[in-house]
């Protein structure tokens, strides 16, 4: 029997999900939904969906779906995810999981009550080079991990379209937009050890006044209500330290994405992907060769389909993304209050081997 697929939100990211579904076997594109009536109609006609809707609750009530992709803006992740889970429809929700940790917690609770699967679109984990790093870490090649760095900055890259720059709809700027990818990848490599405390700072230096730093269109500076640079330090529950930097615009040479994880036996970096250690008294640099080139968005969708069919294990658990969102929330709160934020609420991550 083909899996019956729905898509909620028909903006640009939905196109990436569609490419993944088209590569999967025995898939039927049944219904799509978007609050913009003309856009969803055109999307349905272009991609061969049988029906289209402007209300996700109506779609989920009328359609007998096996799975949905949630491709809406940040503020519209939680409600359709929870509604789908209540109806035991499997969910692939785009990043960030939600607007804040409180919303993520509600999604976790809904997931645990549902028979369905919930996974999050952290597609960096599906890059074979990142997976090679993860295998090294899990094999113990780094020894005891004590430090991580999550770095994602642009020289010119303030989004000039959509709701990226509006706090009420996005919850934040680069930290929750591009920073969430870098942060998730670094924490994944470190094993999501839990977060004890965070200090952070945010700045608005370019978003309100400098049009030359905007890309993908222009915005009214008066509507720019998020940061364009954020940084922080997190103390993790295993004693390790994590540094975080994220910017949409900065006076740097070029766009930069870098993750660093250090242990007492070795270290790794992502972007560029290398490993560093000592062997037989000699310092050694390791580079990765002959790894396949893939489109991680498509790979994440293919993996989701396998998970829905019970063929593979969920590798992006919503409980992991709760830790990520706790850090992002705490960076914003620390920047606002000028104080360290202590985190006491810890949700265990399910053990490997669990479908959910």
Coordinates of N, CA and C in Angstrom, one line a residue, residues 248-341:
X248 N 23.5 37.1 10.9 CA 23.1 37.2 9.5 C 24.0 38.2 8.7
X249 N 24.7 39.1 9.5 CA 25.5 40.1 8.8 C 26.7 40.4 9.8
X250 N 27.9 40.5 9.2 CA 29.1 40.8 10.1 C 30.2 41.1 9.2
X251 N 31.2 41.9 9.7 CA 32.3 42.3 8.9 C 33.4 41.1 9.0
X252 N 33.1 40.1 8.3 CA 34.0 38.9 8.2 C 34.3 38.7 6.7
X253 N 35.3 37.8 6.4 CA 35.7 37.6 5.1 C 34.6 37.0 4.2
X254 N 33.9 36.1 4.7 CA 32.9 35.4 3.9 C 31.9 34.7 4.9
X255 N 30.9 34.1 4.3 CA 30.0 33.2 5.1 C 30.8 32.1 5.8
X256 N 30.5 31.8 7.0 CA 31.3 30.8 7.7 C 30.4 29.9 8.5
X257 N 30.6 28.6 8.4 CA 29.9 27.6 9.1 C 30.9 26.7 9.7
X258 N 31.1 26.6 11.0 CA 32.1 25.8 11.6 C 31.6 25.2 12.9
X259 N 31.8 23.9 13.1 CA 31.5 23.2 14.3 C 32.8 22.6 14.8
X260 N 33.1 22.7 16.1 CA 34.3 22.1 16.7 C 33.9 21.3 17.9
X261 N 34.4 20.1 18.0 CA 34.3 19.3 19.2 C 35.6 18.7 19.6
X262 N 36.0 19.0 20.8 CA 37.3 18.6 21.3 C 37.2 17.6 22.5
X263 N 38.0 16.6 22.4 CA 38.2 15.6 23.5 C 39.6 15.4 23.9
X264 N 39.9 14.6 24.9 CA 41.3 14.5 25.4 C 42.1 13.5 24.5
X265 N 41.5 12.9 23.5 CA 42.2 12.0 22.6 C 42.2 12.5 21.2
X266 N 41.3 13.4 20.9 CA 41.2 13.9 19.5 C 40.1 15.0 19.4
X267 N 40.1 15.6 18.2 CA 39.1 16.6 18.0 C 38.6 16.5 16.5
X268 N 37.4 17.1 16.3 CA 36.9 17.1 14.9 C 36.3 18.5 14.6
X269 N 36.3 18.8 13.3 CA 35.6 20.0 12.9 C 34.7 19.6 11.7
X270 N 33.6 20.3 11.6 CA 32.7 20.2 10.5 C 32.7 21.5 9.7
X271 N 32.8 21.4 8.4 CA 32.9 22.6 7.5 C 34.1 23.5 7.8
X272 N 35.3 23.0 7.6 CA 35.7 21.8 6.9 C 35.7 20.6 7.8
X273 N 35.5 19.4 7.1 CA 35.4 18.2 7.9 C 36.8 17.5 8.0
X274 N 37.2 17.6 9.2 CA 38.6 17.0 9.5 C 38.6 16.5 10.9
X275 N 39.5 15.6 11.2 CA 39.8 15.1 12.5 C 41.2 15.3 12.9
X276 N 41.5 15.4 14.2 CA 42.9 15.7 14.6 C 43.2 14.8 15.8
X277 N 44.3 14.2 15.9 CA 44.7 13.3 17.0 C 46.2 13.2 17.0
X278 N 46.7 12.3 17.9 CA 48.1 11.9 18.0 C 48.2 10.4 17.8
X279 N 49.1 10.0 16.9 CA 49.3 8.5 16.7 C 50.8 8.2 16.7
X280 N 51.2 7.3 17.6 CA 52.6 6.9 17.7 C 53.5 8.1 17.9
X281 N 53.0 9.1 18.7 CA 53.8 10.2 19.0 C 53.8 11.3 18.0
X282 N 53.0 11.2 17.0 CA 52.9 12.2 15.9 C 51.5 12.8 15.8
X283 N 51.5 14.1 15.7 CA 50.2 14.8 15.5 C 49.7 14.5 14.0
X284 N 48.5 14.1 13.9 CA 47.9 13.6 12.7 C 46.6 14.4 12.4
X285 N 46.5 14.8 11.1 CA 45.3 15.4 10.6 C 44.6 14.4 9.7
X286 N 43.3 14.2 9.8 CA 42.6 13.2 9.1 C 41.5 13.9 8.2
X287 N 41.5 13.6 6.9 CA 40.5 14.2 6.0 C 39.7 13.0 5.4
X288 N 38.4 13.3 5.1 CA 37.5 12.3 4.6 C 37.4 12.3 3.1
X289 N 37.5 11.1 2.5 CA 37.5 11.0 1.1 C 36.5 9.9 0.7
X290 N 36.0 10.0 -0.6 CA 35.1 9.1 -1.2 C 33.8 8.9 -0.5
X291 N 33.4 10.0 0.2 CA 32.0 10.0 0.8 C 31.0 10.5 -0.3
X292 N 29.8 9.9 -0.3 CA 28.9 10.3 -1.4 C 28.4 11.8 -1.2
X293 N 28.1 12.4 -2.3 CA 27.5 13.8 -2.3 C 26.0 13.6 -2.4
X294 N 25.3 14.1 -1.4 CA 23.8 13.9 -1.3 C 23.2 15.3 -1.1
X295 N 21.9 15.4 -1.3 CA 21.1 16.5 -0.9 C 20.4 16.2 0.5
X296 N 21.0 16.7 1.6 CA 20.5 16.3 2.9 C 19.0 16.5 3.2
X297 N 18.4 17.5 2.6 CA 16.9 17.6 2.8 C 16.2 16.4 2.2
X298 N 16.6 16.0 1.0 CA 16.0 14.8 0.4 C 16.3 13.6 1.2
X299 N 17.5 13.4 1.7 CA 17.9 12.2 2.5 C 17.0 12.2 3.8
X300 N 16.8 13.3 4.4 CA 16.0 13.3 5.6 C 14.6 12.9 5.4
X301 N 14.0 13.3 4.2 CA 12.6 12.9 3.9 C 12.6 11.4 3.6
X302 N 13.6 10.9 2.9 CA 13.7 9.4 2.6 C 13.8 8.6 3.9
X303 N 14.6 9.1 4.8 CA 14.7 8.5 6.1 C 13.4 8.4 6.9
X304 N 12.7 9.6 6.8 CA 11.4 9.7 7.5 C 10.5 8.6 6.9
X305 N 10.4 8.5 5.6 CA 9.6 7.5 5.0 C 9.9 6.1 5.5
X306 N 11.2 5.8 5.6 CA 11.6 4.5 6.1 C 11.2 4.3 7.6
X307 N 11.3 5.4 8.4 CA 10.8 5.3 9.8 C 9.3 5.0 9.9
X308 N 8.6 5.7 9.1 CA 7.1 5.5 9.1 C 6.8 4.1 8.8
X309 N 7.5 3.5 7.9 CA 7.3 2.1 7.5 C 7.9 1.1 8.5
X310 N 8.6 1.6 9.5 CA 9.2 0.7 10.5 C 10.5 0.1 10.1
X311 N 11.1 0.7 9.0 CA 12.3 0.1 8.5 C 13.6 0.6 9.1
X312 N 13.5 1.8 9.7 CA 14.7 2.5 10.3 C 14.3 3.2 11.5
X313 N 15.3 3.6 12.3 CA 15.1 4.2 13.6 C 15.1 5.7 13.4
X314 N 14.3 6.4 14.2 CA 14.3 7.9 14.2 C 15.6 8.4 14.7
X315 N 16.3 9.2 13.9 CA 17.6 9.7 14.4 C 17.5 11.2 14.8
X316 N 16.4 11.9 14.7 CA 16.2 13.2 15.1 C 15.0 13.3 16.1
X317 N 15.3 13.0 17.3 CA 14.2 12.9 18.3 C 13.9 14.3 18.9
X318 N 12.6 14.5 19.1 CA 12.2 15.8 19.5 C 12.7 16.2 20.8
X319 N 13.0 15.2 21.7 CA 13.6 15.5 23.0 C 15.0 16.1 22.9
X320 N 15.7 15.7 21.8 CA 17.0 16.3 21.6 C 16.9 17.8 21.2
X321 N 15.9 18.1 20.4 CA 15.7 19.5 20.0 C 15.2 20.3 21.1
X322 N 14.7 19.7 22.2 CA 14.3 20.5 23.4 C 15.5 21.1 24.0
X323 N 16.6 20.3 24.1 CA 17.9 20.9 24.6 C 18.3 22.1 23.8
X324 N 18.3 21.9 22.5 CA 18.7 23.0 21.6 C 17.8 24.3 21.8
X325 N 16.5 24.1 21.9 CA 15.7 25.2 22.1 C 15.8 25.8 23.5
X326 N 16.2 25.0 24.5 CA 16.5 25.6 25.8 C 17.7 26.5 25.8
X327 N 18.7 26.2 25.0 CA 19.8 27.0 24.9 C 19.5 28.3 24.2
X328 N 18.7 28.2 23.1 CA 18.4 29.4 22.3 C 17.5 30.3 23.2
X329 N 16.5 29.8 23.9 CA 15.7 30.6 24.8 C 16.6 31.3 25.8
X330 N 17.5 30.5 26.4 CA 18.3 31.1 27.5 C 19.3 32.2 27.0
X331 N 19.8 32.0 25.7 CA 20.6 33.1 25.2 C 19.8 34.4 25.1
X332 N 18.6 34.3 24.6 CA 17.7 35.5 24.5 C 17.4 36.1 25.9
X333 N 17.1 35.2 26.8 CA 16.8 35.7 28.2 C 18.0 36.3 28.9
X334 N 19.1 35.7 28.7 CA 20.3 36.2 29.3 C 20.7 37.6 28.7
X335 N 20.5 37.7 27.4 CA 20.8 39.0 26.8 C 19.8 40.1 27.3
X336 N 18.6 39.7 27.6 CA 17.6 40.7 28.1 C 17.9 41.1 29.5
X337 N 18.3 40.1 30.3 CA 18.4 40.4 31.8 C 19.8 40.7 32.2
X338 N 20.8 40.3 31.4 CA 22.2 40.5 31.7 C 22.7 39.5 32.8
X339 N 21.9 38.4 32.9 CA 22.3 37.4 34.0 C 22.4 36.0 33.3
X340 N 23.1 35.2 34.0 CA 23.2 33.8 33.7 C 21.8 33.1 33.9
X341 N 21.5 32.2 33.0 CA 20.2 31.5 33.1 C 20.5 30.1 33.5

